[in-house]
Amino acid sequence: GQNIEVLAKAYQQLQKDRSKLSNALTKLVQQENENDMVLKELKILDSEAAVYKMVGPILIKQDLDEARSNIEKRLQYIGDEMKRTQNMISETDKKMDEKREKLIHLQSMQAQAAQQGKKH
């Protein structure tokens, strides 16, 4: 039989993991919003507009199409990461549900055993 303490520890670890994943997802959503805004700005610009990119402390002139393409690639990557993170959150939720049910089951069995013990 599984030990309540071991299960409870595993459950707490899953809660920590889920919290980390949640924070990661929030950051990804922020990054997606920022990059979306940049892309919208880049789409408004006409083809003659000068676009600069920060490389360390230096601004380097960048081709507009290249800048758009870079942002689109970044958005694609962020989207993939968001999906991956959401899947991991779902998996973690499932594991937490399983552990919670086992814990409740074990606790009720312990309570029953205690009741049995009182009768005798």
CSV table of N, CA and C in Angstrom, one decimal:
chain,number,residue,atom,x,y,z
A,1,GLY,N,0.8,-1.2,0.0
A,1,GLY,CA,0.0,0.0,0.0
A,1,GLY,C,0.9,1.3,0.0
A,2,GLN,N,0.4,2.3,-0.6
A,2,GLN,CA,1.1,3.5,-0.7
A,2,GLN,C,0.9,4.4,0.6
A,3,ASN,N,2.0,5.0,1.0
A,3,ASN,CA,2.1,5.7,2.2
A,3,ASN,C,1.5,7.1,2.0
A,4,ILE,N,0.6,7.6,2.9
A,4,ILE,CA,0.0,8.9,2.8
A,4,ILE,C,1.0,10.0,2.7
A,5,GLU,N,2.1,9.9,3.5
A,5,GLU,CA,3.1,11.0,3.5
A,5,GLU,C,3.8,11.1,2.1
A,6,VAL,N,4.2,9.9,1.6
A,6,VAL,CA,4.8,9.9,0.3
A,6,VAL,C,3.9,10.5,-0.8
A,7,LEU,N,2.7,10.1,-0.8
A,7,LEU,CA,1.7,10.7,-1.7
A,7,LEU,C,1.6,12.2,-1.6
A,8,ALA,N,1.5,12.6,-0.3
A,8,ALA,CA,1.3,14.0,0.0
A,8,ALA,C,2.5,14.8,-0.5
A,9,LYS,N,3.7,14.3,-0.3
A,9,LYS,CA,4.9,14.9,-0.8
A,9,LYS,C,4.9,15.1,-2.4
A,10,ALA,N,4.5,14.0,-3.0
A,10,ALA,CA,4.5,13.9,-4.5
A,10,ALA,C,3.5,15.0,-5.0
A,11,TYR,N,2.3,15.1,-4.2
A,11,TYR,CA,1.3,16.0,-4.6
A,11,TYR,C,1.8,17.5,-4.5
A,12,GLN,N,2.5,17.7,-3.4
A,12,GLN,CA,3.1,19.1,-3.2
A,12,GLN,C,4.1,19.4,-4.3
A,13,GLN,N,4.9,18.4,-4.7
A,13,GLN,CA,5.9,18.6,-5.8
A,13,GLN,C,5.1,19.0,-7.1
A,14,LEU,N,4.1,18.3,-7.3
A,14,LEU,CA,3.3,18.6,-8.6
A,14,LEU,C,2.7,20.0,-8.5
A,15,GLN,N,2.3,20.4,-7.3
A,15,GLN,CA,1.7,21.8,-7.2
A,15,GLN,C,2.8,22.8,-7.5
A,16,LYS,N,4.1,22.5,-7.0
A,16,LYS,CA,5.2,23.4,-7.4
A,16,LYS,C,5.5,23.4,-8.9
A,17,ASP,N,5.5,22.2,-9.5
A,17,ASP,CA,5.7,22.1,-10.9
A,17,ASP,C,4.7,22.9,-11.7
A,18,ARG,N,3.4,22.8,-11.2
A,18,ARG,CA,2.3,23.4,-11.9
A,18,ARG,C,2.4,24.9,-11.8
A,19,SER,N,2.9,25.4,-10.7
A,19,SER,CA,3.0,26.8,-10.5
A,19,SER,C,4.1,27.4,-11.4
A,20,LYS,N,5.2,26.6,-11.5
A,20,LYS,CA,6.3,27.0,-12.4
A,20,LYS,C,5.8,27.1,-13.9
A,21,LEU,N,5.1,26.1,-14.3
A,21,LEU,CA,4.6,26.0,-15.6
A,21,LEU,C,3.6,27.2,-15.9
A,22,SER,N,2.8,27.5,-14.9
A,22,SER,CA,1.9,28.6,-15.0
A,22,SER,C,2.6,29.9,-15.2
A,23,ASN,N,3.7,30.1,-14.4
A,23,ASN,CA,4.5,31.3,-14.6
A,23,ASN,C,5.1,31.4,-16.0
A,24,ALA,N,5.6,30.2,-16.4
A,24,ALA,CA,6.3,30.2,-17.8
A,24,ALA,C,5.2,30.6,-18.8
A,25,LEU,N,4.0,30.1,-18.7
A,25,LEU,CA,3.0,30.3,-19.7
A,25,LEU,C,2.6,31.8,-19.7
A,26,THR,N,2.6,32.4,-18.5
A,26,THR,CA,2.3,33.9,-18.4
A,26,THR,C,3.4,34.7,-19.1
A,27,LYS,N,4.7,34.3,-18.9
A,27,LYS,CA,5.8,35.0,-19.6
A,27,LYS,C,5.6,34.8,-21.1
A,28,LEU,N,5.3,33.6,-21.6
A,28,LEU,CA,5.1,33.4,-23.0
A,28,LEU,C,4.0,34.2,-23.6
A,29,VAL,N,2.9,34.4,-22.9
A,29,VAL,CA,1.8,35.2,-23.3
A,29,VAL,C,2.2,36.7,-23.5
A,30,GLN,N,3.0,37.1,-22.5
A,30,GLN,CA,3.5,38.5,-22.5
A,30,GLN,C,4.4,38.7,-23.8
A,31,GLN,N,5.3,37.7,-24.0
A,31,GLN,CA,6.2,37.8,-25.1
A,31,GLN,C,5.5,37.8,-26.4
A,32,GLU,N,4.4,36.9,-26.5
A,32,GLU,CA,3.6,36.9,-27.7
A,32,GLU,C,2.9,38.2,-28.0
A,33,ASN,N,2.4,38.9,-26.9
A,33,ASN,CA,1.8,40.2,-27.0
A,33,ASN,C,2.8,41.2,-27.5
A,34,GLU,N,4.0,41.2,-26.9
A,34,GLU,CA,5.0,42.2,-27.3
A,34,GLU,C,5.4,42.0,-28.8
A,35,ASN,N,5.6,40.8,-29.2
A,35,ASN,CA,6.0,40.5,-30.6
A,35,ASN,C,4.9,40.8,-31.6
A,36,ASP,N,3.7,40.5,-31.1
A,36,ASP,CA,2.5,40.9,-32.0
A,36,ASP,C,2.4,42.3,-32.2
A,37,MET,N,2.7,43.1,-31.2
A,37,MET,CA,2.6,44.6,-31.3
A,37,MET,C,3.7,45.0,-32.3
A,38,VAL,N,4.9,44.5,-32.2
A,38,VAL,CA,6.0,44.8,-33.0
A,38,VAL,C,5.7,44.5,-34.5
A,39,LEU,N,5.1,43.3,-34.7
A,39,LEU,CA,4.8,42.9,-36.0
A,39,LEU,C,3.8,43.8,-36.7
A,40,LYS,N,2.7,44.2,-35.9
A,40,LYS,CA,1.7,45.1,-36.4
A,40,LYS,C,2.4,46.4,-36.8
A,41,GLU,N,3.3,46.9,-36.0
A,41,GLU,CA,4.0,48.2,-36.3
A,41,GLU,C,4.8,48.0,-37.6
A,42,LEU,N,5.5,46.8,-37.7
A,42,LEU,CA,6.3,46.6,-38.9
A,42,LEU,C,5.5,46.5,-40.2
A,43,LYS,N,4.2,46.0,-40.0
A,43,LYS,CA,3.3,45.8,-41.2
A,43,LYS,C,2.8,47.2,-41.7
A,44,ILE,N,2.7,48.1,-40.7
A,44,ILE,CA,2.2,49.5,-41.1
A,44,ILE,C,3.3,50.2,-41.9
A,45,LEU,N,4.5,50.0,-41.6
A,45,LEU,CA,5.6,50.7,-42.3
A,45,LEU,C,5.7,50.5,-43.8
A,46,ASP,N,6.0,51.5,-44.5
A,46,ASP,CA,6.2,51.3,-46.0
A,46,ASP,C,7.6,50.7,-46.2
A,47,SER,N,7.8,50.1,-47.4
A,47,SER,CA,9.0,49.4,-47.6
A,47,SER,C,10.3,50.2,-47.6
A,48,GLU,N,10.1,51.6,-47.6
A,48,GLU,CA,11.3,52.5,-47.6
A,48,GLU,C,11.7,52.8,-46.2
A,49,ALA,N,10.9,52.4,-45.2
A,49,ALA,CA,11.1,52.8,-43.8
A,49,ALA,C,12.4,52.1,-43.3
A,50,ALA,N,13.2,52.8,-42.5
A,50,ALA,CA,14.4,52.3,-41.9
A,50,ALA,C,14.0,51.5,-40.6
A,51,VAL,N,14.5,50.3,-40.5
A,51,VAL,CA,14.3,49.5,-39.3
A,51,VAL,C,15.6,49.3,-38.6
A,52,TYR,N,15.7,49.5,-37.3
A,52,TYR,CA,17.0,49.2,-36.6
A,52,TYR,C,16.8,48.1,-35.6
A,53,LYS,N,17.8,47.4,-35.4
A,53,LYS,CA,17.8,46.3,-34.4
A,53,LYS,C,18.9,46.5,-33.4
A,54,MET,N,18.6,46.3,-32.2
A,54,MET,CA,19.6,46.4,-31.1
A,54,MET,C,20.5,45.2,-31.1
A,55,VAL,N,21.8,45.4,-31.2
A,55,VAL,CA,22.7,44.3,-31.1
A,55,VAL,C,23.7,44.7,-30.0
A,56,GLY,N,23.5,44.2,-28.8
A,56,GLY,CA,24.2,44.8,-27.7
A,56,GLY,C,23.9,46.2,-27.5
A,57,PRO,N,24.9,47.1,-27.4
A,57,PRO,CA,24.6,48.5,-27.3
A,57,PRO,C,24.4,49.3,-28.6
A,58,ILE,N,24.6,48.5,-29.7
A,58,ILE,CA,24.6,49.2,-31.0
A,58,ILE,C,23.3,49.0,-31.8
A,59,LEU,N,22.9,50.0,-32.5
A,59,LEU,CA,21.7,49.9,-33.4
A,59,LEU,C,22.2,49.6,-34.8
A,60,ILE,N,21.7,48.5,-35.4
A,60,ILE,CA,22.1,48.1,-36.7
A,60,ILE,C,20.9,48.2,-37.6
A,61,LYS,N,21.1,48.8,-38.8
A,61,LYS,CA,20.0,48.9,-39.8
A,61,LYS,C,19.7,47.5,-40.3
A,62,GLN,N,18.4,47.2,-40.4
A,62,GLN,CA,17.9,45.9,-40.8
A,62,GLN,C,16.9,46.0,-41.9
A,63,ASP,N,16.9,45.0,-42.8
A,63,ASP,CA,15.9,45.0,-43.8
A,63,ASP,C,14.5,44.7,-43.3
A,64,LEU,N,13.5,45.5,-43.8
A,64,LEU,CA,12.2,45.4,-43.2
A,64,LEU,C,11.6,44.0,-43.4
A,65,ASP,N,11.8,43.4,-44.5
A,65,ASP,CA,11.3,42.0,-44.7
A,65,ASP,C,11.9,41.0,-43.8
A,66,GLU,N,13.2,41.2,-43.6
A,66,GLU,CA,14.0,40.3,-42.7
A,66,GLU,C,13.4,40.5,-41.2
A,67,ALA,N,13.2,41.8,-40.9
A,67,ALA,CA,12.7,42.1,-39.5
A,67,ALA,C,11.3,41.4,-39.3
A,68,ARG,N,10.4,41.5,-40.3
A,68,ARG,CA,9.1,40.9,-40.2
A,68,ARG,C,9.2,39.4,-40.1
A,69,SER,N,10.1,38.9,-40.9
A,69,SER,CA,10.3,37.4,-41.0
A,69,SER,C,10.8,36.9,-39.6
A,70,ASN,N,11.8,37.6,-39.0
A,70,ASN,CA,12.3,37.3,-37.7
A,70,ASN,C,11.2,37.3,-36.7
A,71,ILE,N,10.4,38.3,-36.7
A,71,ILE,CA,9.3,38.4,-35.7
A,71,ILE,C,8.3,37.2,-35.9
A,72,GLU,N,8.0,36.9,-37.2
A,72,GLU,CA,7.1,35.8,-37.4
A,72,GLU,C,7.6,34.5,-36.9
A,73,LYS,N,8.9,34.3,-37.2
A,73,LYS,CA,9.5,33.1,-36.7
A,73,LYS,C,9.5,33.0,-35.2
A,74,ARG,N,9.8,34.1,-34.5
A,74,ARG,CA,9.7,34.2,-33.1
A,74,ARG,C,8.3,33.9,-32.6
A,75,LEU,N,7.3,34.4,-33.2
A,75,LEU,CA,5.9,34.2,-32.8
A,75,LEU,C,5.6,32.7,-33.0
A,76,GLN,N,6.1,32.1,-34.1
A,76,GLN,CA,5.8,30.7,-34.3
A,76,GLN,C,6.4,29.9,-33.1
A,77,TYR,N,7.7,30.2,-32.8
A,77,TYR,CA,8.4,29.5,-31.7
A,77,TYR,C,7.6,29.7,-30.4
A,78,ILE,N,7.2,30.9,-30.1
A,78,ILE,CA,6.5,31.2,-28.8
A,78,ILE,C,5.2,30.4,-28.8
A,79,GLY,N,4.5,30.4,-30.0
A,79,GLY,CA,3.2,29.6,-30.1
A,79,GLY,C,3.5,28.1,-29.8
A,80,ASP,N,4.5,27.6,-30.3
A,80,ASP,CA,4.9,26.1,-30.1
A,80,ASP,C,5.1,25.9,-28.6
A,81,GLU,N,5.9,26.8,-28.0
A,81,GLU,CA,6.2,26.7,-26.6
A,81,GLU,C,5.0,26.8,-25.7
A,82,MET,N,4.1,27.7,-26.1
A,82,MET,CA,2.8,27.8,-25.3
A,82,MET,C,2.0,26.5,-25.4
A,83,LYS,N,1.9,25.9,-26.6
A,83,LYS,CA,1.2,24.6,-26.7
A,83,LYS,C,1.9,23.6,-25.8
A,84,ARG,N,3.2,23.5,-25.9
A,84,ARG,CA,3.9,22.5,-25.1
A,84,ARG,C,3.7,22.7,-23.6
A,85,THR,N,3.7,24.0,-23.2
A,85,THR,CA,3.5,24.3,-21.8
A,85,THR,C,2.1,24.0,-21.3
A,86,GLN,N,1.1,24.3,-22.2
A,86,GLN,CA,-0.3,24.0,-21.9
A,86,GLN,C,-0.5,22.5,-21.8
A,87,ASN,N,0.2,21.7,-22.6
A,87,ASN,CA,0.1,20.2,-22.5
A,87,ASN,C,0.7,19.7,-21.2
A,88,MET,N,1.8,20.3,-20.8
A,88,MET,CA,2.4,19.9,-19.6
A,88,MET,C,1.6,20.2,-18.4
A,89,ILE,N,0.9,21.4,-18.5
A,89,ILE,CA,0.0,21.8,-17.4
A,89,ILE,C,-1.2,20.8,-17.3
A,90,SER,N,-1.7,20.4,-18.4
A,90,SER,CA,-2.8,19.4,-18.5
A,90,SER,C,-2.4,18.1,-17.9
A,91,GLU,N,-1.2,17.6,-18.3
A,91,GLU,CA,-0.6,16.4,-17.7
A,91,GLU,C,-0.5,16.5,-16.2
A,92,THR,N,0.1,17.6,-15.7
A,92,THR,CA,0.3,17.8,-14.3
A,92,THR,C,-1.1,17.8,-13.6
A,93,ASP,N,-2.1,18.4,-14.2
A,93,ASP,CA,-3.4,18.4,-13.5
A,93,ASP,C,-3.9,17.0,-13.4
A,94,LYS,N,-3.8,16.2,-14.4
A,94,LYS,CA,-4.2,14.8,-14.4
A,94,LYS,C,-3.5,14.1,-13.3
A,95,LYS,N,-2.2,14.2,-13.2
A,95,LYS,CA,-1.4,13.5,-12.1
A,95,LYS,C,-1.9,14.0,-10.7
A,96,MET,N,-2.2,15.3,-10.6
A,96,MET,CA,-2.6,15.8,-9.3
A,96,MET,C,-4.0,15.2,-8.9
A,97,ASP,N,-4.9,15.1,-9.9
A,97,ASP,CA,-6.2,14.5,-9.7
A,97,ASP,C,-6.0,13.1,-9.2
A,98,GLU,N,-5.2,12.3,-9.8
A,98,GLU,CA,-5.0,10.9,-9.4
A,98,GLU,C,-4.4,10.8,-8.0
A,99,LYS,N,-3.4,11.7,-7.7
A,99,LYS,CA,-2.9,11.6,-6.4
A,99,LYS,C,-3.9,12.1,-5.3
A,100,ARG,N,-4.7,13.1,-5.7
A,100,ARG,CA,-5.7,13.6,-4.7
A,100,ARG,C,-6.7,12.4,-4.4
A,101,GLU,N,-7.1,11.7,-5.4
A,101,GLU,CA,-8.1,10.6,-5.2
A,101,GLU,C,-7.5,9.5,-4.4
A,102,LYS,N,-6.2,9.2,-4.6
A,102,LYS,CA,-5.5,8.1,-3.8
A,102,LYS,C,-5.4,8.6,-2.4
A,103,LEU,N,-5.1,9.9,-2.2
A,103,LEU,CA,-5.0,10.4,-0.8
A,103,LEU,C,-6.3,10.3,-0.1
A,104,ILE,N,-7.4,10.7,-0.7
A,104,ILE,CA,-8.7,10.7,-0.1
A,104,ILE,C,-9.0,9.2,0.3
A,105,HIS,N,-8.8,8.3,-0.7
A,105,HIS,CA,-9.1,6.9,-0.5
A,105,HIS,C,-8.3,6.4,0.7
A,106,LEU,N,-7.0,6.6,0.8
A,106,LEU,CA,-6.1,6.2,1.9
A,106,LEU,C,-6.6,6.7,3.2
A,107,GLN,N,-6.9,8.0,3.2
A,107,GLN,CA,-7.3,8.7,4.4
A,107,GLN,C,-8.6,8.1,5.0
A,108,SER,N,-9.6,7.8,4.0
A,108,SER,CA,-10.8,7.2,4.5
A,108,SER,C,-10.6,5.7,5.0
A,109,MET,N,-9.7,5.0,4.3
A,109,MET,CA,-9.3,3.7,4.8
A,109,MET,C,-8.7,3.7,6.2
A,110,GLN,N,-7.9,4.7,6.4
A,110,GLN,CA,-7.2,4.9,7.7
A,110,GLN,C,-8.3,5.2,8.8
A,111,ALA,N,-9.2,6.1,8.4
A,111,ALA,CA,-10.3,6.4,9.4
A,111,ALA,C,-11.1,5.2,9.7
A,112,GLN,N,-11.5,4.4,8.7
A,112,GLN,CA,-12.2,3.2,8.9
A,112,GLN,C,-11.5,2.2,9.9
A,113,ALA,N,-10.2,2.1,9.6
A,113,ALA,CA,-9.4,1.2,10.4
A,113,ALA,C,-9.4,1.7,11.9
A,114,ALA,N,-9.3,3.0,12.0
A,114,ALA,CA,-9.3,3.6,13.4
A,114,ALA,C,-10.7,3.3,14.1
A,115,GLN,N,-11.8,3.4,13.3
A,115,GLN,CA,-13.1,3.1,13.8
A,115,GLN,C,-13.2,1.7,14.3
A,116,GLN,N,-12.7,0.8,13.4
A,116,GLN,CA,-12.7,-0.7,13.7
A,116,GLN,C,-11.9,-0.9,15.0
A,117,GLY,N,-10.8,-0.2,15.1
A,117,GLY,CA,-9.9,-0.4,16.3
A,117,GLY,C,-10.6,0.0,17.6
A,118,LYS,N,-11.5,1.1,17.5
A,118,LYS,CA,-12.2,1.6,18.7
A,118,LYS,C,-13.3,0.6,19.2
A,119,LYS,N,-13.9,-0.1,18.2
A,119,LYS,CA,-14.9,-1.1,18.5
A,119,LYS,C,-14.5,-2.2,19.4
A,120,HIS,N,-13.2,-2.7,19.0
A,120,HIS,CA,-12.8,-3.9,19.7
A,120,HIS,C,-12.2,-3.6,21.1
